[in-house]
Short mmCIF file of C-alpha atoms and ligand atoms in Angstrom, two decimals:
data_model
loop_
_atom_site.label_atom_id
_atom_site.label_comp_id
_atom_site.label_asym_id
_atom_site.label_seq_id
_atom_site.Cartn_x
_atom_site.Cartn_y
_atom_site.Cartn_z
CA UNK H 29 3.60 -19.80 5.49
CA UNK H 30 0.17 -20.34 5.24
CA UNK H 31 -1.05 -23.88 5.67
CA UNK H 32 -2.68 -26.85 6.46
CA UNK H 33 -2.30 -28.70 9.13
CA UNK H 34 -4.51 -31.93 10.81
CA UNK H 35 -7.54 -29.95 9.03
CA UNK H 36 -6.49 -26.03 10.27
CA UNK H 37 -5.15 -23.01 8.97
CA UNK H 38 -1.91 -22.28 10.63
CA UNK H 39 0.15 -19.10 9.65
CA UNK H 40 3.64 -20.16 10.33
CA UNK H 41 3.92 -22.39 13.22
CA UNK H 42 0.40 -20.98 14.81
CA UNK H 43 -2.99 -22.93 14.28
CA UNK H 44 -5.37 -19.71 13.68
CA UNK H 45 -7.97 -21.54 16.30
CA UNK H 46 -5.38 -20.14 19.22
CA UNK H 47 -5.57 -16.74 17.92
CA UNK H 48 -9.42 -16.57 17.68
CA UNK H 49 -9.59 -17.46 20.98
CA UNK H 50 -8.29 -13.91 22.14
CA UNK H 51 -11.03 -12.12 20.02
CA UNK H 52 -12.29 -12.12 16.46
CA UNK H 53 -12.51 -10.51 13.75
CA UNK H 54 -8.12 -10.40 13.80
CA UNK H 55 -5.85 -9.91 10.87
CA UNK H 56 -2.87 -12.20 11.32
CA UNK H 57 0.46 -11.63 9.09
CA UNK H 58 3.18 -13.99 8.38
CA UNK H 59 6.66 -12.77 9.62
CA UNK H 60 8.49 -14.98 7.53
CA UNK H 61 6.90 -14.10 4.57
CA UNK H 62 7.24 -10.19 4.73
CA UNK H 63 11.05 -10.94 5.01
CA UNK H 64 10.36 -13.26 2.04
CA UNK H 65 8.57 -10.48 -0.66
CA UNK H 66 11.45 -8.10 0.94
CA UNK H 67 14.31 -10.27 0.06
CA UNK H 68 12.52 -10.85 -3.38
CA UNK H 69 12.73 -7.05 -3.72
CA UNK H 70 16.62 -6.86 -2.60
CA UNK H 71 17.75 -9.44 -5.18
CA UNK H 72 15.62 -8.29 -8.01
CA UNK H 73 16.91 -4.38 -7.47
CA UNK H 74 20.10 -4.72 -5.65
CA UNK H 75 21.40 -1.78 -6.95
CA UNK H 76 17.71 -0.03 -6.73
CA UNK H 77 16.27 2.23 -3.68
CA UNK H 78 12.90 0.89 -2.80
CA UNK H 79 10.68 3.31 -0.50
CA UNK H 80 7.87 1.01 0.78
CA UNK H 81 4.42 2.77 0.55
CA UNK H 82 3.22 3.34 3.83
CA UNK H 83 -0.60 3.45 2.80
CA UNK H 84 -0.70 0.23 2.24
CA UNK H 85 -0.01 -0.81 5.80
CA UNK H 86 0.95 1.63 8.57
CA UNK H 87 1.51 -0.44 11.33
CA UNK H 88 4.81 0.76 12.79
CA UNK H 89 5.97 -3.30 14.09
CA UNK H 90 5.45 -4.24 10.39
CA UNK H 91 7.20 -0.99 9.05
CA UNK H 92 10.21 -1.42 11.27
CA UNK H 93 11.07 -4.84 9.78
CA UNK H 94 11.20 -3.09 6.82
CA UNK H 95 13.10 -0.36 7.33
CA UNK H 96 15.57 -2.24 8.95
CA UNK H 97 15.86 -3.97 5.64
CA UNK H 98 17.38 -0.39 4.17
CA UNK H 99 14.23 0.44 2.41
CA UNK H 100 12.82 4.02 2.86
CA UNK H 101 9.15 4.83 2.21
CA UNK H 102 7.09 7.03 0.59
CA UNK H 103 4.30 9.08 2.36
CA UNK H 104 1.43 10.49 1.66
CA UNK H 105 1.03 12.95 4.34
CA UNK H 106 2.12 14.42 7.95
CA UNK H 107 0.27 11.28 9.55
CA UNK H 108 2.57 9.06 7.48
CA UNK H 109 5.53 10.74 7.70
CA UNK H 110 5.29 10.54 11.74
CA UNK H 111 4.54 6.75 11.86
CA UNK H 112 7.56 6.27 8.73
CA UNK H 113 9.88 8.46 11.29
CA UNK H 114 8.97 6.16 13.96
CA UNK H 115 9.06 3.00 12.24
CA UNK H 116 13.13 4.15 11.70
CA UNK H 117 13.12 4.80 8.31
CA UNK H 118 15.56 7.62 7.49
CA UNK H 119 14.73 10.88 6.31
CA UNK H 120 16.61 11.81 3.23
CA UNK H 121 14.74 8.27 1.88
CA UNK H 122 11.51 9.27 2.14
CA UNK H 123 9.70 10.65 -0.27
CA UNK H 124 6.88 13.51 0.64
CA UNK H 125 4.11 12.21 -1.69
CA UNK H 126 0.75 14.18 -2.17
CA UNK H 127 -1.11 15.89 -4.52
CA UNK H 128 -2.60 18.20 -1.96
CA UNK H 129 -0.20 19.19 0.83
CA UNK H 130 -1.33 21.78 3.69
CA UNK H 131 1.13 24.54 5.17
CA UNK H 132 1.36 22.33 8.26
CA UNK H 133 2.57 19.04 6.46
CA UNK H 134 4.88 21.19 4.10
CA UNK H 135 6.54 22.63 7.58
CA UNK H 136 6.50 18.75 8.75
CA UNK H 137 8.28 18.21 6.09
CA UNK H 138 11.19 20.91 5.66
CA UNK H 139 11.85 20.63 9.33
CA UNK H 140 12.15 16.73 9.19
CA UNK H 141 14.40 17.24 6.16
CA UNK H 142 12.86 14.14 3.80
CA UNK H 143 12.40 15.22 -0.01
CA UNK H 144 9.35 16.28 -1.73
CA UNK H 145 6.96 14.82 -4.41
CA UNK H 146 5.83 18.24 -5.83
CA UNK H 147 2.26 17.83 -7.44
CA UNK H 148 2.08 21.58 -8.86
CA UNK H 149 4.47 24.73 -9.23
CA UNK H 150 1.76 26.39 -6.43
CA UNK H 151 2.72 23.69 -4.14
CA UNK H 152 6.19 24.10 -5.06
CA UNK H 153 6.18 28.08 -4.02
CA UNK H 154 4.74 26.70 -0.24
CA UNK H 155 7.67 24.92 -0.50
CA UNK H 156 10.33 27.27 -1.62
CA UNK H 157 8.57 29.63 1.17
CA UNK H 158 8.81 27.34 4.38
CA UNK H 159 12.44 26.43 3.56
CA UNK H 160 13.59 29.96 3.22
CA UNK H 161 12.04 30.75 6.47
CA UNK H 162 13.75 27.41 8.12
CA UNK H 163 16.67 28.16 5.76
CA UNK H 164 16.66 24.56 4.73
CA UNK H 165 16.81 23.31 1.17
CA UNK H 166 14.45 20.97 0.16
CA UNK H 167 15.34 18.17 -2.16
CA UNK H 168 12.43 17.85 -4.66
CA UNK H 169 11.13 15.82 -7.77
CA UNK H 170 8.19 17.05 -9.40
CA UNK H 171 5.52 13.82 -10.38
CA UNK H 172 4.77 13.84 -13.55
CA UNK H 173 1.41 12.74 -15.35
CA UNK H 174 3.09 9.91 -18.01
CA UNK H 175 -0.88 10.04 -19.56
CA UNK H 176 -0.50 5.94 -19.37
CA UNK H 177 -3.08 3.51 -19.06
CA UNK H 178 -2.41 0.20 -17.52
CA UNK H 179 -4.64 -2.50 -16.87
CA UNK H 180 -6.46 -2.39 -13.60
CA UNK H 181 -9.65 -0.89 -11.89
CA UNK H 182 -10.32 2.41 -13.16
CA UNK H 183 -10.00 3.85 -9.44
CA UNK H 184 -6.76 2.70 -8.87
CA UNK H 185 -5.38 3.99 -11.96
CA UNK H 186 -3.50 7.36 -11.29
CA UNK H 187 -1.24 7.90 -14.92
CA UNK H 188 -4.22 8.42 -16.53
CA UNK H 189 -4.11 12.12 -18.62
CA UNK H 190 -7.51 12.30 -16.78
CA UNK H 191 -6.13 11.55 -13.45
CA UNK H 192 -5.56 14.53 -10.48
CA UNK H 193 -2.17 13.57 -10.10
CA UNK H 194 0.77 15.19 -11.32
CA UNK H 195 1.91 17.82 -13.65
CA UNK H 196 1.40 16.50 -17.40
CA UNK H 197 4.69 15.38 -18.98
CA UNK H 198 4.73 17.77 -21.50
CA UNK H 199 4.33 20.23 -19.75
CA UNK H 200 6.50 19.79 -16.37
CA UNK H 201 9.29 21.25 -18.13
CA UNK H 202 8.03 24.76 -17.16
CA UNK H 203 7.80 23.75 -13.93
CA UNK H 204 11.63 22.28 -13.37
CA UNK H 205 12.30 25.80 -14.78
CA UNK H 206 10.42 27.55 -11.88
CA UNK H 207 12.05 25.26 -9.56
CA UNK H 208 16.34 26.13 -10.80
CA UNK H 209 15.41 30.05 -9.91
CA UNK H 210 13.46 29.67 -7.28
CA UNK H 211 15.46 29.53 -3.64
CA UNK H 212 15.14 26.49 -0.83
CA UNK H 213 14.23 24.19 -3.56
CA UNK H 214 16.84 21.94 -5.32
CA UNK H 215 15.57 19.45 -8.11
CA UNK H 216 17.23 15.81 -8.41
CA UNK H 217 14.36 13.46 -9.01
CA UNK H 218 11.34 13.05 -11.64
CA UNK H 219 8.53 11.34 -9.76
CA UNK H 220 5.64 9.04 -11.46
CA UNK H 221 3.16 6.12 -10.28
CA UNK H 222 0.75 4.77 -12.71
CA UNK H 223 -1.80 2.52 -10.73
CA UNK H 224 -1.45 -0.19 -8.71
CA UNK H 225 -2.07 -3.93 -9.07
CA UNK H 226 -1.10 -3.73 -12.57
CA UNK H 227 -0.05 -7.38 -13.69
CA UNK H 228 1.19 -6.55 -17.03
CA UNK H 229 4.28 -5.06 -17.46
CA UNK H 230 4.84 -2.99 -20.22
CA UNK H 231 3.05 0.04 -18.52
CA UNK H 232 5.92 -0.21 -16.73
CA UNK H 233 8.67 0.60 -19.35
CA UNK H 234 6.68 2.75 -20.58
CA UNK H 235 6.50 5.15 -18.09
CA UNK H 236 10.02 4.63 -17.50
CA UNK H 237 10.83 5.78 -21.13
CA UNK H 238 8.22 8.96 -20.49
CA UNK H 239 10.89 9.07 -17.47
CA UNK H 240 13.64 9.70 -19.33
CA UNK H 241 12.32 11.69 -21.82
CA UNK H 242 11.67 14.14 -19.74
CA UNK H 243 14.83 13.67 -17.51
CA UNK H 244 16.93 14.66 -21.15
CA UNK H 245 15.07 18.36 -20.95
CA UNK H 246 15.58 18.71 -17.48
CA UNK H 247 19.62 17.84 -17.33
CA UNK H 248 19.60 21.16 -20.24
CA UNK H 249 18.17 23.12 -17.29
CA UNK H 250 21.76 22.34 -15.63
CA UNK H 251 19.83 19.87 -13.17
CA UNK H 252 21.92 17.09 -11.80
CA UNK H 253 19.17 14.15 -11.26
CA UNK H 254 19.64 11.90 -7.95
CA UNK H 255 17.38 9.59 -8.46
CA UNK H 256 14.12 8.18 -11.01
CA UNK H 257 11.07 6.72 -9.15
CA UNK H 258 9.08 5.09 -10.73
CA UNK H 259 6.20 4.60 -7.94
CA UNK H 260 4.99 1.11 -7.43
CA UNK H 261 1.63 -0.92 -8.86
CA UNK H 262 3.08 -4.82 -9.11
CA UNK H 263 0.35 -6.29 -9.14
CA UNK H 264 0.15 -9.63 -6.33
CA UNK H 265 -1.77 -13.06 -7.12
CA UNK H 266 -5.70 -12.15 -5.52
CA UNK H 267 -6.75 -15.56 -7.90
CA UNK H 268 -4.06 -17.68 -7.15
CA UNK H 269 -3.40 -17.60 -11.23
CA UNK H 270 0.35 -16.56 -11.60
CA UNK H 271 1.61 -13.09 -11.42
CA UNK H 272 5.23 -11.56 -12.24
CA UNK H 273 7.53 -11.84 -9.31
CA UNK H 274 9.74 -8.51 -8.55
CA UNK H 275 12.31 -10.00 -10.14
CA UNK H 276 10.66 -10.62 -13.14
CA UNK H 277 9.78 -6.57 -13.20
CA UNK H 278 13.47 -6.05 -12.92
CA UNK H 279 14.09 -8.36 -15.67
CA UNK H 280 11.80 -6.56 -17.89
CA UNK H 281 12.64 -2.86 -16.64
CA UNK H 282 16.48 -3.11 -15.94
CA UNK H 283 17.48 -3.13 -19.52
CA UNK H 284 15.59 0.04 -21.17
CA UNK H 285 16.81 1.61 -17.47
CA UNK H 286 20.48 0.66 -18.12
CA UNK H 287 20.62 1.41 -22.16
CA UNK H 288 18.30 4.85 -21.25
CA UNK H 289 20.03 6.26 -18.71
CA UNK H 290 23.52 6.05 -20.64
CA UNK H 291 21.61 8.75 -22.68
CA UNK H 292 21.55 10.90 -19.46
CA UNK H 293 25.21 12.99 -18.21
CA UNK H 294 23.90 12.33 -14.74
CA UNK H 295 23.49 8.81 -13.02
CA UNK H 296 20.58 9.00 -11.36
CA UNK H 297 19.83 6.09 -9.36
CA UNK H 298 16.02 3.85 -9.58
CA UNK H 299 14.07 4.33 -7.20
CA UNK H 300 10.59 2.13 -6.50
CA UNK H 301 8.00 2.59 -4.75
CA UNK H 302 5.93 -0.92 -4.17
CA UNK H 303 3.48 -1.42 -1.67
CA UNK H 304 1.00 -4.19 -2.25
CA UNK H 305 3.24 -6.30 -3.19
CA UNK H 306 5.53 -6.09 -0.09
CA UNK H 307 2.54 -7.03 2.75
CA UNK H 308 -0.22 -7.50 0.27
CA UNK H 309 0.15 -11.64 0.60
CA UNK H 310 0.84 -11.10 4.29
CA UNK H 311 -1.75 -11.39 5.85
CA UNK H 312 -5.00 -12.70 6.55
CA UNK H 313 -8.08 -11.61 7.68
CA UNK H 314 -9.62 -14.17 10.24
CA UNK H 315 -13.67 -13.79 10.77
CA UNK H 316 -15.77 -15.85 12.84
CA UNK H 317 -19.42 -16.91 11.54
CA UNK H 318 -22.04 -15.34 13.03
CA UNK H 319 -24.92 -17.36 11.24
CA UNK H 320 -25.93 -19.01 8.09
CA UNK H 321 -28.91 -19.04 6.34
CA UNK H 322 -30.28 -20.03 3.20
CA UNK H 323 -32.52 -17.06 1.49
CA UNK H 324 -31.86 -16.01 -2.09
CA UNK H 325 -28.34 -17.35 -2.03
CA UNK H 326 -26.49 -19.60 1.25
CA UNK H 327 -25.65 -16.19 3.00
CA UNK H 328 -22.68 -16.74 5.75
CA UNK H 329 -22.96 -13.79 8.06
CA UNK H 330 -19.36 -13.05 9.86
CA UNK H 331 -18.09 -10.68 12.17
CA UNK H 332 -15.74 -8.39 9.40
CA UNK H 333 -17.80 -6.44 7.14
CA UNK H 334 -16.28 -3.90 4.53
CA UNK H 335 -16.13 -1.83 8.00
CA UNK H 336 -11.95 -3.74 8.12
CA UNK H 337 -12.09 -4.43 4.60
CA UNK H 338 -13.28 -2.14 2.16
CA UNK H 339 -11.58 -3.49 -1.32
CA UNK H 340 -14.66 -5.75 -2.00
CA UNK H 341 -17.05 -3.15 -1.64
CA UNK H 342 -14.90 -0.38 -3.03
CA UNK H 343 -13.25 -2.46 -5.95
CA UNK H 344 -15.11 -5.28 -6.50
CA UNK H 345 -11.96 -6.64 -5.41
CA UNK H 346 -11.87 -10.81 -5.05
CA UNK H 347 -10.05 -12.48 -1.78
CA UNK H 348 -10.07 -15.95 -1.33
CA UNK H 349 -11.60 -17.19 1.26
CA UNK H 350 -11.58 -20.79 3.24
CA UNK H 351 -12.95 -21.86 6.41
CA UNK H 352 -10.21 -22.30 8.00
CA UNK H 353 -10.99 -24.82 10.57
CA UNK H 354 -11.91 -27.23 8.17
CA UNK H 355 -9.20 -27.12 5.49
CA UNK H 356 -9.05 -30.06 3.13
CA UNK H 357 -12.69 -30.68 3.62
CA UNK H 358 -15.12 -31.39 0.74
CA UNK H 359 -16.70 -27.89 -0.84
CA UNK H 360 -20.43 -29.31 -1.19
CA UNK H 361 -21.69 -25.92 -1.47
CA UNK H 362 -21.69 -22.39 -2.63
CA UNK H 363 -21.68 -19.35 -0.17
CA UNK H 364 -22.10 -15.84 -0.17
CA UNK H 365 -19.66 -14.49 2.70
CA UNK H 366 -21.19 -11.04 4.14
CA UNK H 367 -20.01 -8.67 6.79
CA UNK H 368 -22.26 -6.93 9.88
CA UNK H 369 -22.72 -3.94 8.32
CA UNK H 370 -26.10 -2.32 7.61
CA UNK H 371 -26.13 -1.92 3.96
CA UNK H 372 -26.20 -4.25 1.04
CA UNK H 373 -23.13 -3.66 -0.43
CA UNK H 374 -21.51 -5.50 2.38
CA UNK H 375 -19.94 -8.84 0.80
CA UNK H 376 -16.27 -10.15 1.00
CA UNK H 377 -16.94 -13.12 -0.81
CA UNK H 378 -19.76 -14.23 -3.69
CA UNK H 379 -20.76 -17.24 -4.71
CA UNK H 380 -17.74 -19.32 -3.27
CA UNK H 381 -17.54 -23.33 -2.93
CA UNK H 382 -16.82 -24.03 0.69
CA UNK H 383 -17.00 -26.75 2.92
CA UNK H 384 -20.59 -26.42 5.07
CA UNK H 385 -20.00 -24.16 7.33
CA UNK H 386 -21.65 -23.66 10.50
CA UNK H 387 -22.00 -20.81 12.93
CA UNK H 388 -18.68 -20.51 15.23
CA UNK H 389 -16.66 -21.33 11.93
CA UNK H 390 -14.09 -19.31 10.91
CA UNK H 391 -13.42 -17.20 7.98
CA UNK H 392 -9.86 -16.49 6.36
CA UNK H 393 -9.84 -13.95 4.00
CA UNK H 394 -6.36 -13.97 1.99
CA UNK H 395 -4.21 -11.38 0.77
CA UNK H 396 -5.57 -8.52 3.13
CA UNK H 397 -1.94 -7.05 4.14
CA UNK H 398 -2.27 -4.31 1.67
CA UNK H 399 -4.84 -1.49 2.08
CA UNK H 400 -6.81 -3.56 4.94
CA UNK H 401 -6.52 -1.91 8.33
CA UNK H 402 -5.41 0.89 6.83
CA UNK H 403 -9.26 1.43 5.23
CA UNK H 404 -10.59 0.43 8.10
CA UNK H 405 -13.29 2.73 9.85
CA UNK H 406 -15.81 2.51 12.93
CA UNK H 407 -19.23 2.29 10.60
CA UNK H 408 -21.92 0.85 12.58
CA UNK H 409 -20.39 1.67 15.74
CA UNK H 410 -18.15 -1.05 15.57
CA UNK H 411 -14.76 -0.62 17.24
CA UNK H 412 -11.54 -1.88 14.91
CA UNK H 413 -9.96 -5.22 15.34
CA UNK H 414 -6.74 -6.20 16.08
CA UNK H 415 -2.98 -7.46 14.46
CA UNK H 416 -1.27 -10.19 14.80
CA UNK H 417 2.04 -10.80 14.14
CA UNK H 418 3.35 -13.94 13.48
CA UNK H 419 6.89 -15.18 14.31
CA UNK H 420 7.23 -18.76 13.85
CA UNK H 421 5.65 -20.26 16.72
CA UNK H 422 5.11 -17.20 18.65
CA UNK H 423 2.43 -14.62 18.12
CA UNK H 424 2.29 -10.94 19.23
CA UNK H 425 -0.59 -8.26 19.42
CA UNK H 426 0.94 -5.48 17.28
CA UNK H 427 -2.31 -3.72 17.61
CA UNK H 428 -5.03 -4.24 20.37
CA UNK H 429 -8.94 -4.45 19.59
CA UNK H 430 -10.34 -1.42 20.03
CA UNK H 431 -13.32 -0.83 22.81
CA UNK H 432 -16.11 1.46 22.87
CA UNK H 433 -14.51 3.90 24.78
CA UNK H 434 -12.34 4.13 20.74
CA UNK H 435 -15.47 4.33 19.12
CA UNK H 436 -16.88 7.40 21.74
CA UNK H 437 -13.15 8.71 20.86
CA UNK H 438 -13.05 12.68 20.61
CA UNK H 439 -16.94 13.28 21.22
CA UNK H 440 -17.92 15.95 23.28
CA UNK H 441 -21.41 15.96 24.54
CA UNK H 442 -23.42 19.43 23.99
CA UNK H 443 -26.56 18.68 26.45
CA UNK H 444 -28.99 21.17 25.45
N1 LLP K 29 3.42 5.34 -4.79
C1 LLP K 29 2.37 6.16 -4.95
C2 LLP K 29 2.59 7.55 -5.29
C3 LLP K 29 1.07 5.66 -4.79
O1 LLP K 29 0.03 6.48 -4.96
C4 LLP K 29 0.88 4.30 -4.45
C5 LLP K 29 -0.47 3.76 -4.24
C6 LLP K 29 2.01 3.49 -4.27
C7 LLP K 29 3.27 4.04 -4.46
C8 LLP K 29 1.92 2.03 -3.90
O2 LLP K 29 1.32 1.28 -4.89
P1 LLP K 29 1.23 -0.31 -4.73
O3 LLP K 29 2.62 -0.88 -4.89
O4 LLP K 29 0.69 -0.62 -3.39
O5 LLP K 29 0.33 -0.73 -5.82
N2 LLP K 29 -6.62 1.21 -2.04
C9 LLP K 29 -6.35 0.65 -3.34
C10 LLP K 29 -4.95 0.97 -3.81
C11 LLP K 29 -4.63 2.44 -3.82
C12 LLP K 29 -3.21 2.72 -4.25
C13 LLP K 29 -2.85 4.13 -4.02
N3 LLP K 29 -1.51 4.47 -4.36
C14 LLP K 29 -6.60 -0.85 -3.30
O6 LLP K 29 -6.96 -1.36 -2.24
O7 LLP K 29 -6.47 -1.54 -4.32
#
């Protein structure tokens, strides 16, 4: 979907150089290839319920193609849960994620009637309180701590025993316990998510087998479990290397989940939660060159800065990047690709073999789908770009560029 063509990056049937036109920096995403890692997802888990995770891309056009696919989502707060709701995904499949939920997006969430992550039992009294007084009951998995450790940056790893998210498998049982007595709350689910980007796979079982384990003590409780999520973390292919496919996860996880939950007198159905790895390879982020210059290092200066993408910075994530008016060309020399933004930290891209590139080139930054816009801020007084959706041969804003008057936003002046 992404590809060369007479020397330009085209995303679908669109040469890049037509979008720029309207207004750089722009992230562009690939239709076709959404449906693509969504079908992937269908075949791998057809009998599965995947709730996309709408932090890694919020946008409601995007979202809607994906709901209309059957998947729910999984939020992570009252902000979420209004764009999922608008993007048409249905309530009773989302999932109310959160390790620290506020009165307000606890009534949010009884009154829209989606189920609830619960992080901790005092979370799950707000609960049991704001659906007696709506005289709802609330659907509810508790998220358990699976004290795992899977391969990937330390800040993206959330199963850690370390980590401030969820209650510690051993000791959730208490908590399930709380939960039968207690009224407006009804548990069916066990919750976990152990990091994200994780490329190897046993972490995966793993916490599925933690899963279980604790699923056998809660069905003595007289619990009749719904469903088993799992969260999400595949990993997608940042280097271009070779990562598993969904459907090799499947291939790996189906088996324990078939053999484990015959142990189980309920049949409680998988749920997943991926994110990344639905819009991660999506997208691009398209930058124009402000200026290069040759100091320490051949510095190219564009117009994004970790101000629309923050993984770099935040991660020491790696993109690949290409100058993407001059694909195919020779790469003579090695560039440092850095953003606008007044501090140091600012690089997308170190030490990369380009082509030369000039000022007025421009920039693609890969695999920016996944927590992109979504990290996005107004540093520097710089408004937020746009998205792009691609559809073939057609293109549509999805989002405009923002102006100043975005950036002024809720200010009030005080004149004293
Ligand atoms: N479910 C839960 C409860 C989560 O916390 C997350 C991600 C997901 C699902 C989706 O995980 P995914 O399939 O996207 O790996 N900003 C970081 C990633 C933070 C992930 C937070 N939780 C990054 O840019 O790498």
């Amino acid at each position: 979907m992404f590809r060369e063509v007479n020397g330009k990056l085209h995303v679908e049937g669109v040469n890049i150089e037509e979008i720029a036109e309207s207004g750089t920096p722009v992230y562009i995403t690939s239709k076709a290839m959404l449906e693509n890692n969504i079908e992937s997802y269908r075949a791998a888990f057809p009998d599965a319920r995947m709730l996309y995770a709408v932090k890694a891309n919020n946008n409601i056009s995007i979202m809607r193609i994906i709901s209309k696919k059957g998947f729910g989502a999984d939020v992570f707060s009252d902000g979420e849960l209004y764009l999922a709701l608008l993007a048409g995904f249905k309530p009773e499949y989302i999932l109310f994620n959160g390790n620290s939920k506020s009165r307000k997006e606890i009534e949010y969430g009884v009154r829209t009637g989606v189920k609830f992550s619960v992080d901790s039992v005092d979370e799950l009294h707000a609960i049991s309180e704001v659906a007696k007084e709506e005289n709802k009951e609330v659907k509810i998995a508790f998220r358990i701590n699976p004290d795992i450790s899977p391969d990937t940056h330390p800040k993206i790893a959330t199963g850690l025993k370390k980590s401030k998210f969820g209650i510690p498998w051993e000791e959730v049982i208490d908590a399930y316990k709380t939960a039968v007595k207690l009224p407006g709350v009804k548990p069916v689910g066990i919750h976990c998510h152990i990091g994200s980007q994780i490329t190897d796979l046993s972490p995966f079982v793993e916490a599925l087998n933690r899963i279980v384990d604790v699923a056998k003590k809660v069905e003595k409780l007289g619990v009749e479990l719904e469903f088993l999520d799992l969260g999400g973390g595949l990993g997608i292919d940042y280097h271009a290397e070779g990562v598993p496919a969904p459907s090799e996860l499947a291939n790996k996880l189906m088996p324990t989940f078939r053999e484990r939950i015959a142990e189980l007198k309920s049949e409680p159905q998988l749920w997943l939660e991926p994110g990344r790895s639905i819009i991660g390879n999506t997208t691009i982020l398209l930058t124009r060159v402000n200026s290069v210059k040759k100091a320490y290092k051949n510095f190219v200066a564009v117009d994004a800065g970790f101000n629309l993408l923050i993984r770099p910075a935040m991660y020491n994530a790696y993109h690949r990047v290409s100058v993407a008016n001059k694909m195919g060309q020779k790469e003579e020399e090695e560039y440092t690709v850095v953003g606008p933004i007044c501090e140091s930290g600012d690089i997308l891209a170190e030490n990369r073999k380009l082509p030369k590139v000039e000022r007025g080139d421009l920039i693609a930054v890969f695999d920016a789908g996944a927590y992109g816009f979504v990290m996005s801020s107004q540093y520097n007084g710089r408004p937020r770009c746009a998205e792009i959706l691609v559809d073939r041969d057609r293109w549509f804003v999805i989002r405009e560029w923002e102006s100043f008057c975005d950036v002024v936003g809720k200010q009030i002046v005080v004149d004293f």
